PDB file of C-alpha atoms and ligand atoms in Angstrom:
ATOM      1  CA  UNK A   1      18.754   3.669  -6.341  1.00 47.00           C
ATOM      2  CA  UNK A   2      17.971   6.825  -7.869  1.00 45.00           C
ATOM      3  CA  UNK A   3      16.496  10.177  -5.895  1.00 49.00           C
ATOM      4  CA  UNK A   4      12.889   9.847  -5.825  1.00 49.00           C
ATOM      5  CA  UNK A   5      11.988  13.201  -6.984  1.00 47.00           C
ATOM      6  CA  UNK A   6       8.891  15.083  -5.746  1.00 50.00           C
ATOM      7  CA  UNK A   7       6.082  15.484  -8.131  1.00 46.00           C
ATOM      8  CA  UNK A   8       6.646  19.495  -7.916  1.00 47.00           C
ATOM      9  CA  UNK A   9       9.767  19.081  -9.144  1.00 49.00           C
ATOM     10  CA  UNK A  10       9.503  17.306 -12.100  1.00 47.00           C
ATOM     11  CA  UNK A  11       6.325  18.900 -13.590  1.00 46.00           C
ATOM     12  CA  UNK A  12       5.513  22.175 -15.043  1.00 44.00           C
ATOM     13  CA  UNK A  13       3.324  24.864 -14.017  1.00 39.00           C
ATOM     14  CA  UNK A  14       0.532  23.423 -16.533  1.00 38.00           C
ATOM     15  CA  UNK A  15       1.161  20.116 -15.465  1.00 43.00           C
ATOM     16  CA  UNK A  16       0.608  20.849 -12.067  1.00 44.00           C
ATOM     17  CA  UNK A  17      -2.978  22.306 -12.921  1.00 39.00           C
ATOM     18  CA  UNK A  18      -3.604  18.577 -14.159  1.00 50.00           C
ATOM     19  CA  UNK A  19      -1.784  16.657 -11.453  1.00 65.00           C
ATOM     20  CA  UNK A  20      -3.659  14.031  -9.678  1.00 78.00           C
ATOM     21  CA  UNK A  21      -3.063  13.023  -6.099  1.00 90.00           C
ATOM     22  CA  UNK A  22      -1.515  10.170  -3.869  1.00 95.00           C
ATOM     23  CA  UNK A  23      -3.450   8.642  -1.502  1.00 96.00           C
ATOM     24  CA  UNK A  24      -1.351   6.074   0.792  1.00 97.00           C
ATOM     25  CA  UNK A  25      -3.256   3.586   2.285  1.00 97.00           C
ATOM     26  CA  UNK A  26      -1.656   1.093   5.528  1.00 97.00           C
ATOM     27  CA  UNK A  27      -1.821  -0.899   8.398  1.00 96.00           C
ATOM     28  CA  UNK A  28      -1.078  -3.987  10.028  1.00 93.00           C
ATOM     29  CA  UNK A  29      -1.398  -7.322   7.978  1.00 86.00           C
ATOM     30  CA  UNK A  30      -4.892  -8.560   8.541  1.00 87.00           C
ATOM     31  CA  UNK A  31      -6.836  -5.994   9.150  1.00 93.00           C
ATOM     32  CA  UNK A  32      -8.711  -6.066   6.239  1.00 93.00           C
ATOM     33  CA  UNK A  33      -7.478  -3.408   3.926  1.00 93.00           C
ATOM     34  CA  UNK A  34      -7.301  -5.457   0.377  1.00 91.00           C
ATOM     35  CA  UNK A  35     -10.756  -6.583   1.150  1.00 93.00           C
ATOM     36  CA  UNK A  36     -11.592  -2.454   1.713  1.00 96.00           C
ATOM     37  CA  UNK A  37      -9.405  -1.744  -0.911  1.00 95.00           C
ATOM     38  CA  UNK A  38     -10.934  -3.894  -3.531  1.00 94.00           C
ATOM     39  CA  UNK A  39     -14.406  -2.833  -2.671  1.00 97.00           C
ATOM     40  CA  UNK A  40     -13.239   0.906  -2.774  1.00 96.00           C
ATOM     41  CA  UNK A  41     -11.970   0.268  -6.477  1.00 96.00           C
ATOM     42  CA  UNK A  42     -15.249  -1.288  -7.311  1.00 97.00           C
ATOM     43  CA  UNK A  43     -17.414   1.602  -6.625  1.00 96.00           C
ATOM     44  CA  UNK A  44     -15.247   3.687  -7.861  1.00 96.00           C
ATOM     45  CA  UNK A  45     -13.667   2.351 -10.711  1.00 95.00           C
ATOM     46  CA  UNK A  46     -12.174   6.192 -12.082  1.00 94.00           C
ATOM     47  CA  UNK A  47      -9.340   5.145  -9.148  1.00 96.00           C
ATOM     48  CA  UNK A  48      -6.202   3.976 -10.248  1.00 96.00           C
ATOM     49  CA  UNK A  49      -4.721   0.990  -7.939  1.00 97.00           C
ATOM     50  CA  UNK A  50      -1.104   0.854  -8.184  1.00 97.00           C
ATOM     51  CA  UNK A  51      -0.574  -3.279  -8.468  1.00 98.00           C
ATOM     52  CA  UNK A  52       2.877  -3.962  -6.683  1.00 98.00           C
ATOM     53  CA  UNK A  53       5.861  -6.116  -7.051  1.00 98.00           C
ATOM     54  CA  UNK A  54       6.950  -8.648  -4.519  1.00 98.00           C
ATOM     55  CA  UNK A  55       9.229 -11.584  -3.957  1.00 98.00           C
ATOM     56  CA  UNK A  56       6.498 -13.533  -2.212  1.00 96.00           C
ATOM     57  CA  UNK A  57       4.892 -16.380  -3.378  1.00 95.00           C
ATOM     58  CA  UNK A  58       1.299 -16.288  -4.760  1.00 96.00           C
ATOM     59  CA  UNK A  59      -1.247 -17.424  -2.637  1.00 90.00           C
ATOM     60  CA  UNK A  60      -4.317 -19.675  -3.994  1.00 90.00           C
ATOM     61  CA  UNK A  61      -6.371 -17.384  -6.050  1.00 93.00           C
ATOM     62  CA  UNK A  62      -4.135 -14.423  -6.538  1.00 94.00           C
ATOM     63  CA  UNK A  63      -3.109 -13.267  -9.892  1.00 96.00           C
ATOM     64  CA  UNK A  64       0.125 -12.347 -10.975  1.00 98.00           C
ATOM     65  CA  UNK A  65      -0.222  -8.682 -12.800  1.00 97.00           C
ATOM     66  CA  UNK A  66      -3.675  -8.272 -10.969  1.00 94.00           C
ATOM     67  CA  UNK A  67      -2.941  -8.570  -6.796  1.00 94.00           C
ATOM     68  CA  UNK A  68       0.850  -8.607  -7.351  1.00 97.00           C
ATOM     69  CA  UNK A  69       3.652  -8.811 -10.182  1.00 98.00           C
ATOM     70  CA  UNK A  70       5.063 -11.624  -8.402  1.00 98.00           C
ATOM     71  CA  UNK A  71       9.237 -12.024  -9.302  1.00 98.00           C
ATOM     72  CA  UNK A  72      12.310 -13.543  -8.372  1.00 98.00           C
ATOM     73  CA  UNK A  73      14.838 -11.954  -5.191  1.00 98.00           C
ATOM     74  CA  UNK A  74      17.435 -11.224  -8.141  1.00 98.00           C
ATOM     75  CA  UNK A  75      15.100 -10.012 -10.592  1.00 98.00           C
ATOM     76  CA  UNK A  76      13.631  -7.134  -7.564  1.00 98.00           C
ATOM     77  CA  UNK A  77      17.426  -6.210  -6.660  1.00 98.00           C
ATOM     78  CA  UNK A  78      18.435  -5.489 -10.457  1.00 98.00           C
ATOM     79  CA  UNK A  79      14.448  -3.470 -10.616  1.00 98.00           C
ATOM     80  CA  UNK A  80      15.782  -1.895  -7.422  1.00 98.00           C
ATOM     81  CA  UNK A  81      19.233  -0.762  -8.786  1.00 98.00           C
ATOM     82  CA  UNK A  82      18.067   0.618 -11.647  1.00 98.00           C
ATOM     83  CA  UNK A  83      15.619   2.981  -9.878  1.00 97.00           C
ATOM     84  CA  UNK A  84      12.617   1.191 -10.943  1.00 97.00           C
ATOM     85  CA  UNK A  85      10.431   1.450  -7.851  1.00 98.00           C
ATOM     86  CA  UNK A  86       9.131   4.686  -6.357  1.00 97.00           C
ATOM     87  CA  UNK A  87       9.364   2.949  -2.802  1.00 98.00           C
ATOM     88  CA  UNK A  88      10.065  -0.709  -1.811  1.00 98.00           C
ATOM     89  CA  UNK A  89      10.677  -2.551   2.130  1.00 98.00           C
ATOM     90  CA  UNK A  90      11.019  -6.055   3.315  1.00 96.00           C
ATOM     91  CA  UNK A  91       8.187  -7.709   4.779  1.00 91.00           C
ATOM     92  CA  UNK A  92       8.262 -10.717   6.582  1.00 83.00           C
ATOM     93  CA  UNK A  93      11.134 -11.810   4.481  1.00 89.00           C
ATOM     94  CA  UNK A  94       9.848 -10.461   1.221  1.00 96.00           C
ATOM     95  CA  UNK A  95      10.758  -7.527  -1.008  1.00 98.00           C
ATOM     96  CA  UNK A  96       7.912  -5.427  -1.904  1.00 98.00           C
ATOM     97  CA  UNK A  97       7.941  -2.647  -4.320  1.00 98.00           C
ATOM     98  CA  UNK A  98       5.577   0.178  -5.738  1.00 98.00           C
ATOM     99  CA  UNK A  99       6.472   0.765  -9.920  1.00 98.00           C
ATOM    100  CA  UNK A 100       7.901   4.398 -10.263  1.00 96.00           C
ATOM    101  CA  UNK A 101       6.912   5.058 -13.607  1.00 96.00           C
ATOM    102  CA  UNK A 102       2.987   3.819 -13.874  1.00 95.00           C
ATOM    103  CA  UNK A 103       2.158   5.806 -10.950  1.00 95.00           C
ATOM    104  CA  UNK A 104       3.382   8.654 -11.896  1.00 94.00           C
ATOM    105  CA  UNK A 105       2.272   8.521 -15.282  1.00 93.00           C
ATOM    106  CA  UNK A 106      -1.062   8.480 -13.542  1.00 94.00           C
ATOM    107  CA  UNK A 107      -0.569  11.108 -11.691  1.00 93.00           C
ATOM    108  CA  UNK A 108       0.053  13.423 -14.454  1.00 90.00           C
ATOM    109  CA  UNK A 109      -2.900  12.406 -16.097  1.00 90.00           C
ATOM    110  CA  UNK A 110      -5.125  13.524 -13.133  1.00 92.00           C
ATOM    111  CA  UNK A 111      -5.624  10.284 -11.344  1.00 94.00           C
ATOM    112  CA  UNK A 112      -6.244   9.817  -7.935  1.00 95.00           C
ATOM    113  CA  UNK A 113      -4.074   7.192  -7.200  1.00 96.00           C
ATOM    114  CA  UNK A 114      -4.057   4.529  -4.213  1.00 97.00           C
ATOM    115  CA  UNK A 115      -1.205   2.720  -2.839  1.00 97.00           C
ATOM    116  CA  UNK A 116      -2.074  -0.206  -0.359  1.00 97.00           C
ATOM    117  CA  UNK A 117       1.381  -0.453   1.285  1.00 96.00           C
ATOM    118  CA  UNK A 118       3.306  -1.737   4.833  1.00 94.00           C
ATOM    119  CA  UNK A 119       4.623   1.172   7.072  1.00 95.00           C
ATOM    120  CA  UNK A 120       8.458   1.831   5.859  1.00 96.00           C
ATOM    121  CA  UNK A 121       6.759   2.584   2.504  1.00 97.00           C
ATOM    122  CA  UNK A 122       4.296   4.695   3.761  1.00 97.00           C
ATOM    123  CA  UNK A 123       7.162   6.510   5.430  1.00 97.00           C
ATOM    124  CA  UNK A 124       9.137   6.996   1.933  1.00 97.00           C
ATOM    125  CA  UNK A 125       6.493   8.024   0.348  1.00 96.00           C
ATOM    126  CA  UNK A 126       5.279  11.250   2.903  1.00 94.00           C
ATOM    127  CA  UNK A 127       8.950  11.973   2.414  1.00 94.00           C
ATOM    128  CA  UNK A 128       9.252  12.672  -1.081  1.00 92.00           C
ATOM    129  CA  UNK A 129       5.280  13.601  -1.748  1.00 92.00           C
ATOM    130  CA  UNK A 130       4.824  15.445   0.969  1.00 92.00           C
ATOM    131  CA  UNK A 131       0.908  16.386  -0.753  1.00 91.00           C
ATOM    132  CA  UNK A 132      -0.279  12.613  -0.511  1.00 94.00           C
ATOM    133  CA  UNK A 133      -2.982  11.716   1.785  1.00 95.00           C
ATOM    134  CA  UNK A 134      -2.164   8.868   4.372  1.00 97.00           C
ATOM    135  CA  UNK A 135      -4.572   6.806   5.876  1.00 97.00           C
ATOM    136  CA  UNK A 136      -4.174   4.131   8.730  1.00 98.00           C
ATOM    137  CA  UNK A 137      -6.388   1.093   8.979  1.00 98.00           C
ATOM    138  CA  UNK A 138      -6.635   0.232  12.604  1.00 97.00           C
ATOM    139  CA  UNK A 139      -7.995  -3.162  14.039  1.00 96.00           C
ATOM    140  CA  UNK A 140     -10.968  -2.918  16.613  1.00 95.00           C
ATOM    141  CA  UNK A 141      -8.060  -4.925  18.737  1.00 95.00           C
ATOM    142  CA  UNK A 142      -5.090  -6.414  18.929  1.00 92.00           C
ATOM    143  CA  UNK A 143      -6.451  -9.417  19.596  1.00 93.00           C
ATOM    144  CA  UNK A 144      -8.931  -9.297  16.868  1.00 92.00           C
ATOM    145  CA  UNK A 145      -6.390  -9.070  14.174  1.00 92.00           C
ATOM    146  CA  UNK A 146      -4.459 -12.163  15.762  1.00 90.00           C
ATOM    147  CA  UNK A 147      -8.005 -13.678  15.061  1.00 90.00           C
ATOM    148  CA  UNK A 148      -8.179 -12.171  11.483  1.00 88.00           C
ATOM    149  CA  UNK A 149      -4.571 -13.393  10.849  1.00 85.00           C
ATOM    150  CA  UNK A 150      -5.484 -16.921  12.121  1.00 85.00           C
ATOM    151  CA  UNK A 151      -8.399 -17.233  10.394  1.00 84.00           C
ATOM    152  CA  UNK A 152      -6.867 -16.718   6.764  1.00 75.00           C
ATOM    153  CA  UNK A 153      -4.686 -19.941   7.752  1.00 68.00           C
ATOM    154  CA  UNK A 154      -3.230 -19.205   4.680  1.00 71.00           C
ATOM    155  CA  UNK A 155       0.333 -18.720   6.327  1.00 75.00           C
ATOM    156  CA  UNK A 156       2.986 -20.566   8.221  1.00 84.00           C
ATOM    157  CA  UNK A 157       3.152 -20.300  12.125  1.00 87.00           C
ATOM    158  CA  UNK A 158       6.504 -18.916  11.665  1.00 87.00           C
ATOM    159  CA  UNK A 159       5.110 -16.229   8.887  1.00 84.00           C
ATOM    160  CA  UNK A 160       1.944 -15.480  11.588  1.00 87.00           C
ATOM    161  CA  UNK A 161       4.677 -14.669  14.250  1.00 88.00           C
ATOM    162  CA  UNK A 162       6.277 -12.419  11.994  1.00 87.00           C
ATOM    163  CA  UNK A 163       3.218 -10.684  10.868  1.00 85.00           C
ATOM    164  CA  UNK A 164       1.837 -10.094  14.553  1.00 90.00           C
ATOM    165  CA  UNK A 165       5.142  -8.684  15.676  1.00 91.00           C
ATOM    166  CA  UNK A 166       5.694  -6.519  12.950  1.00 90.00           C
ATOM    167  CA  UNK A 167       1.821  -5.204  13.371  1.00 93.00           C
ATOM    168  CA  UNK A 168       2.498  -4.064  16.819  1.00 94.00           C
ATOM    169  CA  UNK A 169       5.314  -1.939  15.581  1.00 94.00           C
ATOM    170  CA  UNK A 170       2.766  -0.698  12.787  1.00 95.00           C
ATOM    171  CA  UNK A 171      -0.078  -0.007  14.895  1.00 96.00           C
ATOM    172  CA  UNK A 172       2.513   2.248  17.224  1.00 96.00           C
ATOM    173  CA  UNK A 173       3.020   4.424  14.171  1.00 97.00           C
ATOM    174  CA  UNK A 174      -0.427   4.854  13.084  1.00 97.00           C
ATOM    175  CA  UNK A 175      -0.075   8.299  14.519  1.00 97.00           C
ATOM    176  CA  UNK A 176       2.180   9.314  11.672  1.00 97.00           C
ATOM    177  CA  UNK A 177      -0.656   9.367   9.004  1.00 97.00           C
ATOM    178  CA  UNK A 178      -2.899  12.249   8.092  1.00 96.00           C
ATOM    179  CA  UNK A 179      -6.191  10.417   9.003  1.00 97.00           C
ATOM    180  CA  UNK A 180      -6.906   6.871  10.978  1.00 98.00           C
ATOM    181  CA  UNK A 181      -9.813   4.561  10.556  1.00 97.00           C
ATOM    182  CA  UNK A 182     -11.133   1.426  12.593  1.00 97.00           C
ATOM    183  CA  UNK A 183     -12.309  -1.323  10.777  1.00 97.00           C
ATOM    184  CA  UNK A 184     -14.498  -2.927  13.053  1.00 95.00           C
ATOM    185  CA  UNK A 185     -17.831  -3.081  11.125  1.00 96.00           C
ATOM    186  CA  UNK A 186     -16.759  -3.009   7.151  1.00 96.00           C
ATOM    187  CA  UNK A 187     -19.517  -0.963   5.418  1.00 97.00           C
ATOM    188  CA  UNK A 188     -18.614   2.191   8.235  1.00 98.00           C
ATOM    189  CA  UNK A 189     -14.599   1.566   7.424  1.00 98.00           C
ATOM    190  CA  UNK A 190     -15.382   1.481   3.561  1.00 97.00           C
ATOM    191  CA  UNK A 191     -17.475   4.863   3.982  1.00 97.00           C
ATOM    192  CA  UNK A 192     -15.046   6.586   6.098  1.00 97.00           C
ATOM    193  CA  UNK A 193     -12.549   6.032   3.505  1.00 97.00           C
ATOM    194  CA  UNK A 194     -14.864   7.554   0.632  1.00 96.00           C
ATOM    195  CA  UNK A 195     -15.941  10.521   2.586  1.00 95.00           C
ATOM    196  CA  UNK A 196     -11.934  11.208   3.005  1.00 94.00           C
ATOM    197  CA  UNK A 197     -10.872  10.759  -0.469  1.00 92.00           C
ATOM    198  CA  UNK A 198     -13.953  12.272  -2.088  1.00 90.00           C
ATOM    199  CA  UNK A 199     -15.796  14.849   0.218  1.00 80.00           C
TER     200      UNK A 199
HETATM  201  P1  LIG B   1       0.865  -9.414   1.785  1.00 51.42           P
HETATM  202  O1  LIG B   1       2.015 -10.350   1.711  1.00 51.42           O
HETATM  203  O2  LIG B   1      -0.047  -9.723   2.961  1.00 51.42           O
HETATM  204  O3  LIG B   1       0.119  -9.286   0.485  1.00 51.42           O
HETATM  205  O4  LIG B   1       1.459  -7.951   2.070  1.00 51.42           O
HETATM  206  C1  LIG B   1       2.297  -7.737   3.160  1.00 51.42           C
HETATM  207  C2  LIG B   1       2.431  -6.252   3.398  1.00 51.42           C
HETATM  208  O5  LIG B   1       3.132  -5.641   2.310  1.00 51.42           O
HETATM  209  C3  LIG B   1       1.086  -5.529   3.498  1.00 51.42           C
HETATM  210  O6  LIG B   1       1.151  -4.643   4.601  1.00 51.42           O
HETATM  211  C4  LIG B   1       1.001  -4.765   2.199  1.00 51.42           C
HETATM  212  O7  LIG B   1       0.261  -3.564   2.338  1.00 51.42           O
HETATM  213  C5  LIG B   1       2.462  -4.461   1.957  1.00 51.42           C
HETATM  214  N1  LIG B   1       2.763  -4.133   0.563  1.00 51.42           N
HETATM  215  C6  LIG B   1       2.175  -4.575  -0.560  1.00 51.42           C
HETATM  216  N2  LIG B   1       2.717  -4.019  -1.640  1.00 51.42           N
HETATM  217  C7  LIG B   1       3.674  -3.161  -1.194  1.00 51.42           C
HETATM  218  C8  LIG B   1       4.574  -2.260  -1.837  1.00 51.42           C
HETATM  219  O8  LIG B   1       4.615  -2.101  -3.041  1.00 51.42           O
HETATM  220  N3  LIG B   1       5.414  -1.558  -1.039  1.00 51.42           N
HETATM  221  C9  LIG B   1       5.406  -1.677   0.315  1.00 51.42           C
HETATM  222  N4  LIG B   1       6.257  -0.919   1.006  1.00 51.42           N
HETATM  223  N5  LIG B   1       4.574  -2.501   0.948  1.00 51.42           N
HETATM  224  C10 LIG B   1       3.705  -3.240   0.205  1.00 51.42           C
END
């Protein structure tokens, strides 16, 4: 895979007058941050949402090219040798990637733009942009999100099991980010978010 650069490096002094920002959003599967996310975009449409690549399948209702660009194992590995994603990790048996050269396009033009990914990501990314803004979804509790998990009953017993492990190990690390927010009551999660990114 090729060296992801930093955005300092790779942009001029003008450039950097114009450069937009990275804002890294995570947390454990569940707790509700595509529904925040999607809100977020819809007040504030000037946001650019990076849409991700993944092995998974789609679930009912998701779009491929809007919620993911959904591919083949083979297809991500030849994307991933030829230094096509700015940061990728496996999930719960699935590749997932972020697109290096839309974002950063983005970027360049200004945007402000918003990455909804799992925790190894998050953890490439604050490596190589050390400027982007990281924020942490938490659940109210643990148990809650086993609730929330549950309730989507859109996974297999063996994928929920996967998911609830791998969210205690997130939820350890939510110490890493810049800023943390609870969702417990949605409206107060969605307007912590805004007063971060636009205050
Ligand atoms: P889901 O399968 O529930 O849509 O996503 C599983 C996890 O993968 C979520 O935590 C989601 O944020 C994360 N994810 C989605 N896209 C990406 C990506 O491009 N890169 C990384 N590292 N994680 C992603």
């Amino acid at each position: 895979m090729m060296p992801v650069l930093p955005i300092q490096s790779i942009a001029t002094t003008e450039e950097r007058l114009h450069l937009g920002r990275l804002i890294v959003l995570t947390g454990p599967s569940g707790v509700g941050k595509g529904t925040l996310m999607r809100s977020l975009l819809k007040r504030h449409p000037e946001l650019y949402y990076s849409v991700s690549v993944t092995t998974r399948s789609p679930r009912p209702g998701e779009i491929d090219g809007k919620d993911y660009y959904f591919i083949s194992r083979s297809k991500f590995e030849q994307l991933l040798t030829e230094g096509e994603f700015l940061e990728w990790a496996e999930f719960a048996g699935n590749y997932y990637g972020t697109p290096r050269e839309a974002v950063l396009n983005q970027i360049h033009f200004g945007k402000l733009v918003v990455l909804e990914i799992e925790l190894e990501g998050a953890r490439q990314i604050r490596a190589s942009f050390p400027s982007a803004l990281s924020i942490f979804i938490l659940p109210p509790s643990f148990d809650e999100l086993e609730k929330r998990i549950r309730d989507r009953a859109q996974d297999s017993e063996e994928a929920i099991a996967r998911r609830l492990l791998r969210a205690q190990e997130e939820i350890q690390a939510a110490d890493e980010f810049d800023i943390q927010i609870v969702n417990d009551d949605f409206e107060t999660a969605l307007n912590d978010i805004e007063t971060v990114l636009f205050k």
